[in-house]
Coordinates of C-alpha atoms in Angstrom, one line a residue:
X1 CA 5.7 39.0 -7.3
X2 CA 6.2 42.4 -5.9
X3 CA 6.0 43.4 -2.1
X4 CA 5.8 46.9 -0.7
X5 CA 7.4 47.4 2.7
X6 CA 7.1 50.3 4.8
X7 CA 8.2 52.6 8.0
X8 CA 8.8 55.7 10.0
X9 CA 11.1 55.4 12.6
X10 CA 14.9 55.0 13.2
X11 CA 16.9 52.7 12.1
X12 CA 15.9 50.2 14.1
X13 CA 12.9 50.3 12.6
X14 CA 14.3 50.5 8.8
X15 CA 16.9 47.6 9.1
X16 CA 14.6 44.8 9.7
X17 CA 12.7 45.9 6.6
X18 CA 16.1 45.4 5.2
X19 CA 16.9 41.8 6.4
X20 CA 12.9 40.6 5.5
X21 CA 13.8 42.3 1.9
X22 CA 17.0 40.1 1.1
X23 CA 14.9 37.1 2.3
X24 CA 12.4 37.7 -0.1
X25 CA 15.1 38.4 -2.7
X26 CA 15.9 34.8 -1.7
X27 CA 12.5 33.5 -3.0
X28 CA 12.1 35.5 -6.2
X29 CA 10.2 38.7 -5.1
X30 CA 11.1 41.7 -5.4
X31 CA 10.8 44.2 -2.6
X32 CA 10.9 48.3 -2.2
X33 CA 10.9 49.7 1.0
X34 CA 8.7 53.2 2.0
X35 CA 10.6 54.4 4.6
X36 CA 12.1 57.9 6.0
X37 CA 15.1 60.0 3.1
X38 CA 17.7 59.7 6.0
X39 CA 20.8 59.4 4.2
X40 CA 21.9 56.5 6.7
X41 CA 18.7 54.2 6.0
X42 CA 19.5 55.2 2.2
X43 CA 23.3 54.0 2.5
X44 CA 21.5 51.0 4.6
X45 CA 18.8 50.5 2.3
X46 CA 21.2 50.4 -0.9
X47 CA 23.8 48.1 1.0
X48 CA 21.2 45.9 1.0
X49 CA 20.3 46.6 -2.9
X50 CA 16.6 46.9 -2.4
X51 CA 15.0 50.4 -3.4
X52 CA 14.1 53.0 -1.4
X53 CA 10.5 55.0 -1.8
X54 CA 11.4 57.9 0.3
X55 CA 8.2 58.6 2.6
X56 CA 7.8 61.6 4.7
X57 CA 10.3 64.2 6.6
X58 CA 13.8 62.6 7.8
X59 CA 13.7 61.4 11.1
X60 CA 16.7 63.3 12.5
X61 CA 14.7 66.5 11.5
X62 CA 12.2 65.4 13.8
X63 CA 14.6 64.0 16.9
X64 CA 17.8 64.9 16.1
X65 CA 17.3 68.2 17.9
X66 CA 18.8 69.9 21.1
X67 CA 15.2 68.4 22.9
X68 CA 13.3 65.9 22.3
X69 CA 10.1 66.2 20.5
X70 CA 7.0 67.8 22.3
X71 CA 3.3 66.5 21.9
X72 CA 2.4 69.6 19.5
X73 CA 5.6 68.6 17.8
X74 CA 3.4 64.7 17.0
X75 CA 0.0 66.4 16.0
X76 CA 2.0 68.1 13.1
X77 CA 3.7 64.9 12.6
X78 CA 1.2 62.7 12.1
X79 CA -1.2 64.0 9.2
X80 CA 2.1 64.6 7.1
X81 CA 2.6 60.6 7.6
X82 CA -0.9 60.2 6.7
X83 CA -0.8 61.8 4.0
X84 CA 2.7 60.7 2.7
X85 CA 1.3 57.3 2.9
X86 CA -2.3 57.7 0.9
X87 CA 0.3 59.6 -1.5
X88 CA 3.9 58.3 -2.1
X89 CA 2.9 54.9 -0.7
X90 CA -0.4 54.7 -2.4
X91 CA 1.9 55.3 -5.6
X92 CA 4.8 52.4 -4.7
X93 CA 1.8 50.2 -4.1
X94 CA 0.2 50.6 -7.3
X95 CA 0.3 47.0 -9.0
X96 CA 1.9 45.4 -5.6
X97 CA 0.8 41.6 -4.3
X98 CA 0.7 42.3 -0.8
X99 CA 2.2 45.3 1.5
X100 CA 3.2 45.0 5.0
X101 CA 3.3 47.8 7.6
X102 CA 5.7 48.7 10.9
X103 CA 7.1 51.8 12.6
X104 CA 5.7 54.6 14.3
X105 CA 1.8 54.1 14.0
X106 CA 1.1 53.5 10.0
X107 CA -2.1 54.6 10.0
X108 CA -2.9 55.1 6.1
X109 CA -1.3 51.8 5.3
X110 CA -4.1 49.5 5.4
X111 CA -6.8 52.0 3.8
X112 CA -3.8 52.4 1.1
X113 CA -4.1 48.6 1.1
X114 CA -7.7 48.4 1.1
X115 CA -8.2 50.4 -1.7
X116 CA -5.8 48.4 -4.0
X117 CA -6.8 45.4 -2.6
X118 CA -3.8 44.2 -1.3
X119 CA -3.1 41.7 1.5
X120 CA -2.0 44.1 4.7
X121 CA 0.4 43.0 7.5
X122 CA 0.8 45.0 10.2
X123 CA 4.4 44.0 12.3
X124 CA 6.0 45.3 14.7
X125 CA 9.3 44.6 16.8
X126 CA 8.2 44.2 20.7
X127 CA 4.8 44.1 22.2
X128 CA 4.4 47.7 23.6
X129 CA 1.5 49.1 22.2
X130 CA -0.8 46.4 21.3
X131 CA -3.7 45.9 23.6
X132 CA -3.5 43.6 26.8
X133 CA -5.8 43.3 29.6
X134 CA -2.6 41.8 31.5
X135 CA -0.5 45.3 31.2
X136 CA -1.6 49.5 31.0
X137 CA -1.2 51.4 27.4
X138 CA 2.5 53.4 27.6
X139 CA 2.9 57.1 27.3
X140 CA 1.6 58.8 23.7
X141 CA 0.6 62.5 23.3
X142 CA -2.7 63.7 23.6
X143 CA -5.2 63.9 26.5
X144 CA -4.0 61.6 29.6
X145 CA -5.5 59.3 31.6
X146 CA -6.5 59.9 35.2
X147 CA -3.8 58.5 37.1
X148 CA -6.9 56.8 39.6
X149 CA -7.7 54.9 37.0
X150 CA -6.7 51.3 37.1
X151 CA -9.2 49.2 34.6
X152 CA -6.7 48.1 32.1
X153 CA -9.6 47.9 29.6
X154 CA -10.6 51.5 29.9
X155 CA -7.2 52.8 29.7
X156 CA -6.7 50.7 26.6
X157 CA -9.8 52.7 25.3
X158 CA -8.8 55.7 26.1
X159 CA -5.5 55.0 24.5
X160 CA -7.4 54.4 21.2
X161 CA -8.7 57.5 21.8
X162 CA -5.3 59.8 21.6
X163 CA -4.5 57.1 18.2
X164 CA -7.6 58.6 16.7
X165 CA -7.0 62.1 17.8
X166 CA -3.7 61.9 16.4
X167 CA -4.4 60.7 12.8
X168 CA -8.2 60.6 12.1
X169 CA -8.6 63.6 10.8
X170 CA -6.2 63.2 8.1
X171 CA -7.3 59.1 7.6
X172 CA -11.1 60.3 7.8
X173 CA -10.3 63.0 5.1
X174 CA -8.7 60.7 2.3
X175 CA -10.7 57.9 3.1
X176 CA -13.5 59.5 2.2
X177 CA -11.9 61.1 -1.1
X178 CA -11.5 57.7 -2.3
X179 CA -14.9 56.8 -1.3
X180 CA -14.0 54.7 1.8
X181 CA -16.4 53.9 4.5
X182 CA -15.5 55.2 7.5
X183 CA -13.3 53.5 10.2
X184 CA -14.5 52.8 13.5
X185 CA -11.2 52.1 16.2
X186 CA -8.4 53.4 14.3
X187 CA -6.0 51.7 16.1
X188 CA -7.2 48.1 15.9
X189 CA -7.8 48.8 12.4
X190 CA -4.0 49.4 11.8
X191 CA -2.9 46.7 14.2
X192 CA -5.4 44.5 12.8
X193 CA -6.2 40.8 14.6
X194 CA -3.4 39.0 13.8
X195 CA -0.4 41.3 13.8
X196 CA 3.1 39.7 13.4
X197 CA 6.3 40.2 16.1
X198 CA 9.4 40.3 14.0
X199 CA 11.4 39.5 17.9
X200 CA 13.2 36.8 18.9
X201 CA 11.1 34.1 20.8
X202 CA 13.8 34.0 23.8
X203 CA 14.1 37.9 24.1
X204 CA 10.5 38.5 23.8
X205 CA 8.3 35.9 24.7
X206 CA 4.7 36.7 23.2
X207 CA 2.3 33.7 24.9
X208 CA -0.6 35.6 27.2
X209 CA 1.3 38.8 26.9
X210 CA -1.7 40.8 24.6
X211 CA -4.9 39.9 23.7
X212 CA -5.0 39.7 19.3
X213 CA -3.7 36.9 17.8
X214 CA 0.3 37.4 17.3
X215 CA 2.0 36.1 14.6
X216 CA 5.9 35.7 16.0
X217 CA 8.1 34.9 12.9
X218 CA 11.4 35.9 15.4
X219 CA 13.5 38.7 14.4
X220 CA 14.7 40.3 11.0
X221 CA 18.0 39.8 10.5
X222 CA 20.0 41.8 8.0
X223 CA 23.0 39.6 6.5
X224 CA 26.2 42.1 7.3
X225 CA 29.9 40.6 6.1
X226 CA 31.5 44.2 5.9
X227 CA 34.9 44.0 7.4
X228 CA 35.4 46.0 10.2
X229 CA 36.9 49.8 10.0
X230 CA 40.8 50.1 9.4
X231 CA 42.5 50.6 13.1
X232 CA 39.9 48.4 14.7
X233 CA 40.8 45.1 13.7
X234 CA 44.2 45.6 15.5
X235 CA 42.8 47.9 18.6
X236 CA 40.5 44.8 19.2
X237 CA 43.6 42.4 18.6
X238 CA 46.1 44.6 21.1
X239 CA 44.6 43.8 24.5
X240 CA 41.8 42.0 26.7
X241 CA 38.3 42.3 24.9
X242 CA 37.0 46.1 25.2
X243 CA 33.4 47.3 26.2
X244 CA 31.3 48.7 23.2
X245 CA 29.5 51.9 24.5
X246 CA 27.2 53.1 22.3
X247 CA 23.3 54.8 22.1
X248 CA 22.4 54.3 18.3
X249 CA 19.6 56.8 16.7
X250 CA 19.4 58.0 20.3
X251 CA 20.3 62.1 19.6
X252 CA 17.9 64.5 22.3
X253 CA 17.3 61.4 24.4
X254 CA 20.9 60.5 24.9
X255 CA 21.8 61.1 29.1
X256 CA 23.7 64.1 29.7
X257 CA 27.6 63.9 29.2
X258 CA 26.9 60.2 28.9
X259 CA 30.3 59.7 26.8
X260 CA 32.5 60.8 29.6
X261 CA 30.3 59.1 32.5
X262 CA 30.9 55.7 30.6
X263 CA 34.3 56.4 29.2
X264 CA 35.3 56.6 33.6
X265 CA 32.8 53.8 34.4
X266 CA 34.6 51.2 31.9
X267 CA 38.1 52.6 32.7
X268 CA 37.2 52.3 36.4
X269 CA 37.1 48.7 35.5
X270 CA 40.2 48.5 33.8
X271 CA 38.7 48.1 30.4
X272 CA 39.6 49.3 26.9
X273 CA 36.4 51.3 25.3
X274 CA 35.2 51.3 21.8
X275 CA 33.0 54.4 21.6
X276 CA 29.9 54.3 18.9
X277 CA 29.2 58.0 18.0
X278 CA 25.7 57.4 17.1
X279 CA 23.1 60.6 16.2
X280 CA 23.8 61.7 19.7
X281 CA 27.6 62.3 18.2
X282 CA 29.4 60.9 21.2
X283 CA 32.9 61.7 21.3
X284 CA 36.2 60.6 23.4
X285 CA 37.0 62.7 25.6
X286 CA 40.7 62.9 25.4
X287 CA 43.8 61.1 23.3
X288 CA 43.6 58.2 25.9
X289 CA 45.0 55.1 23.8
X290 CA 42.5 52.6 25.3
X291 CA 39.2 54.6 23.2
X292 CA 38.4 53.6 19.8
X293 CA 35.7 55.7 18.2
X294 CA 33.8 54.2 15.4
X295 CA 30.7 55.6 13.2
X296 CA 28.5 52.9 11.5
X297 CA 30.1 49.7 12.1
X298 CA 29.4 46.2 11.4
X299 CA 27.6 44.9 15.0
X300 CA 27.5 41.4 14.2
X301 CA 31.1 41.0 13.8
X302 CA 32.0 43.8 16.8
X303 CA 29.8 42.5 19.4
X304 CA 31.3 39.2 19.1
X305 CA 35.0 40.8 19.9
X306 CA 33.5 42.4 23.1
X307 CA 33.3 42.2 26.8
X308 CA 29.9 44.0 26.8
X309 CA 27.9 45.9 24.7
X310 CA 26.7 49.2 26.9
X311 CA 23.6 50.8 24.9
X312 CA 20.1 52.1 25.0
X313 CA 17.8 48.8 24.9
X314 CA 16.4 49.1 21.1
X315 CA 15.0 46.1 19.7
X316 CA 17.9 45.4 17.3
X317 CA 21.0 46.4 19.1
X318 CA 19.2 43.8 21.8
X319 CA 19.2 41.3 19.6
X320 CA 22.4 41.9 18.0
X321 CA 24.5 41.6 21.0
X322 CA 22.3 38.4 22.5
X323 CA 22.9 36.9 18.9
X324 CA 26.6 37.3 19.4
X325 CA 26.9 36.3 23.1
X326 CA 28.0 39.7 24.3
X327 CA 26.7 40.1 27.7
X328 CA 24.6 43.7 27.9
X329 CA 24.1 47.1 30.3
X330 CA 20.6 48.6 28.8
X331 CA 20.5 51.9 30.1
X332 CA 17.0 52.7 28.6
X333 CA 15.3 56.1 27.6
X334 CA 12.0 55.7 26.0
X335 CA 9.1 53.4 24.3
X336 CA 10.1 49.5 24.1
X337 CA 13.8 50.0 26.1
X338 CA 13.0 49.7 29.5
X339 CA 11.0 46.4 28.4
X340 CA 14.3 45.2 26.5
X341 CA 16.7 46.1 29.8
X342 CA 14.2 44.1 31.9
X343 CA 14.6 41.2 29.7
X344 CA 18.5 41.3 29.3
X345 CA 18.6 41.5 33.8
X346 CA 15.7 38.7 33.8
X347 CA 17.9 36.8 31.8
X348 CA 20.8 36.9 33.1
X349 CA 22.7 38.0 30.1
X350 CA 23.3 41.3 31.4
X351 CA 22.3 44.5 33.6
X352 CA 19.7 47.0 33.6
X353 CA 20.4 50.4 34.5
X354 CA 17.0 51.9 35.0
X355 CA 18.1 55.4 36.5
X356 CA 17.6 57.8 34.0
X357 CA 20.7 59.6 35.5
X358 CA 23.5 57.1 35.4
X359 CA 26.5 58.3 37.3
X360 CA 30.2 57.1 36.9
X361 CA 29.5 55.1 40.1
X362 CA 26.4 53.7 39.4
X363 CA 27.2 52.6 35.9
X364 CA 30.5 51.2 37.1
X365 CA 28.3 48.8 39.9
X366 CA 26.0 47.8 36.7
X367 CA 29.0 46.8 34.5
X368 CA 30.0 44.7 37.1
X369 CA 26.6 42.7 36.9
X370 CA 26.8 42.7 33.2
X371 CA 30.8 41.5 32.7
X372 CA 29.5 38.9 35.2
X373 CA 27.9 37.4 32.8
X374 CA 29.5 36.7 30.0
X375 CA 29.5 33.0 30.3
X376 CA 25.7 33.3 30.8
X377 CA 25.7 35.6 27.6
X378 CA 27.4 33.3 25.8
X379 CA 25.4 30.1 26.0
X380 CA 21.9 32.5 25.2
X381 CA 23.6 33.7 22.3
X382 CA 23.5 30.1 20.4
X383 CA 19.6 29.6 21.6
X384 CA 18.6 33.3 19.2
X385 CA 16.5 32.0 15.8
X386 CA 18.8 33.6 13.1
X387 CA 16.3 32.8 10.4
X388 CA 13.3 34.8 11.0
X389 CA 13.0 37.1 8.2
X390 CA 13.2 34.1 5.9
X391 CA 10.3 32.8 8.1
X392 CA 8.3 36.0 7.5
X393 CA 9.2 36.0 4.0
X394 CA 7.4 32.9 3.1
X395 CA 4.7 33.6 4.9
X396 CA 4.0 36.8 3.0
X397 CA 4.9 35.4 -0.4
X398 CA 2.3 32.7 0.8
X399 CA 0.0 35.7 1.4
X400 CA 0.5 37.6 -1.4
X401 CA -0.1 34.5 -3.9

């Protein structure tokens, strides 16, 4: 049995496809993933063993640079995804038993699917995005909504409407190349009625929160034993446990001079720092004994070393640091974050720093809500499912046979 996997997006988005890949390793099918030529996700991807398709531009060409993408920037974007996938994926997919979908909008995926007649998943890792008549649509490029406008339902619509703008061109074109009928709400078409949440039950409760069917399997764990760099080991062992500070695939949307802000706000609180540099390339600032900087880093085994884990509120680095009982400060910056810092404050396993200018002072006050609750932290982290990408894996092998 063979199962194509794929994505656009960051790591966060490429690593689960990882952990769901071992799994089904685990049962006796093989898995390749479709996902962006970054040379991290291929280090990732090949870590893991499981081979790499690549599909479309590299991410970091897209955020990685001095600003953050701009909404002409998405409407060249998306046709070269669409494409990629009725190409490249079309190809991997040849001969497949089933082929699941995440990442930034896959539109192509399921016609791709549809065409081979293939079982089609779409998952994704948090609950933004998919229709509710309890919550508005977020932010996407294209033609806004009035801001009068309160009917969840019409917004909804009109959010359908930007999907469509964004890639129907490009899906109307090849669908009807391969003699396709055409598709009416592009959107619901890729999110189909029963999507599946690859999130943690606890961290991201799904029950009345969007009106398809969800499919919640928890969250897709990679298995990581690497040791931890040479230095670190004994810069962890030399001292009181230090404060991870760190912004992951985070580059154009990383706050301004956010390394020195936190460097002061954790010193301020007579903690040692270990300093992720991240895409954003965050740097110490001086020869101060008390930083450690790290590149990629085993989080599984770090977070459990640490006071706190101070970072941008992705998905996985969310999950990560709940897994390990670290408490949190989310300072958030775009899509799903500010949804995952609400969740970490509402929890009490951590602090959410929702100014999007954080200050030596004010992160210093939120560090002081988040070491506070370490023992909180602590007992959550024992209540996170470890095992969902084994519980997505045989429910797709189930699928696909």
């Amino acid at each position: 049995m063979r199962v194509v996997l794929t994505t656009w997006g960051s790591r966060g988005d490429v690593e689960p496809l990882a952990g769901l890949a071992v799994a089904l390793r685990e049962l006796g099918a093989d898995a390749v993933v479709c996902a962006p030529p970054d040379d991290d996700f291929g280090r990732l991807l090949a870590r893991a063993g499981v081979p790499l398709v690549p599909l479309g531009p590299t991410v970091r060409s897209v955020v990685a640079g001095p600003k953050p993408p701009t909404a002409e920037d998405a409407f060249k974007l998306a046709p070269q995804l669409v494409d990629a996938r009725f190409e490249t994926l079309a190809a991997a997919a040849e001969g497949a038993d089933a082929l699941l979908a995440t990442g930034l909008m896959p539109a192509g995926a399921r016609d791709v699917a549809d065409h081979l007649g293939l079982p089609y998943v779409f998952a994704c890792f948090h609950l933004l995005g998919l229709p509710s008549r309890h919550f508005p649509p977020g932010a996407r490029p294209g033609t806004p909504s009035s801001p009068d406008e309160t009917d969840n339902r019409v917004l909804w619509q009109q959010d359908a409407e930007r999907v469509d703008a964004l890639y129907g061109p490009a899906v109307r074109n090849h669908r009807e190349a391969l003699g396709l009928p055409p598709v009416g709400n592009l959107r619901d078409y890729v999110f189909t009625e029963r999507p599946w949440l690859a999130a943690d039950p606890l961290l991201c409760p799904s029950e009345g929160r969007t009106d398809l069917d969800i499919v919640q399997t928890g969250a897709w764990i990679m298995p990581d034993d690497r040791p931890l760099p040479d230095g670190l080991e004994e810069f962890l062992d030399d001292g009181e446990p230090p404060v991870y500070v760190g912004f992951g695939s985070m580059a154009a949307y990383a706050p301004d001079g956010i390394a020195r802000i936190a460097i002061e706000a954790v010193r301020s609180r007579g903690r040692r720092i270990v300093l992720a540099a991240g895409w954003a390339g965050l740097a110490p600032i001086d020869e101060g004994a008390d930083c450690f900087a790290v590149g990629e880093v085993n989080q599984q085994a770090l977070f459990r070393r640490v006071a706190a884990v101070v970072h941008h509120g992705g998905a996985g680095t969310t999950t990560t640091a709940a897994r390990a009982g670290a408490a949190q400060l989310v300072v958030p910056r775009i899509a799903d974050q500010p949804h995952w810092a609400a969740r970490v404050a509402e929890l009490g396993i951590g602090a959410a720093h929702l100014d999007p200018v954080p200050t030596v002072e004010s992160l210093s006050a939120a560090l002081d809500t988040a070491l506070a609750a370490q023992s909180r932290a602590k007992a959550v982290g024992g209540e996170i499912r470890p095992d969902g990408a084994m519980v997505a894996a045989k429910q797709l092998v189930e699928l696909a046979g």
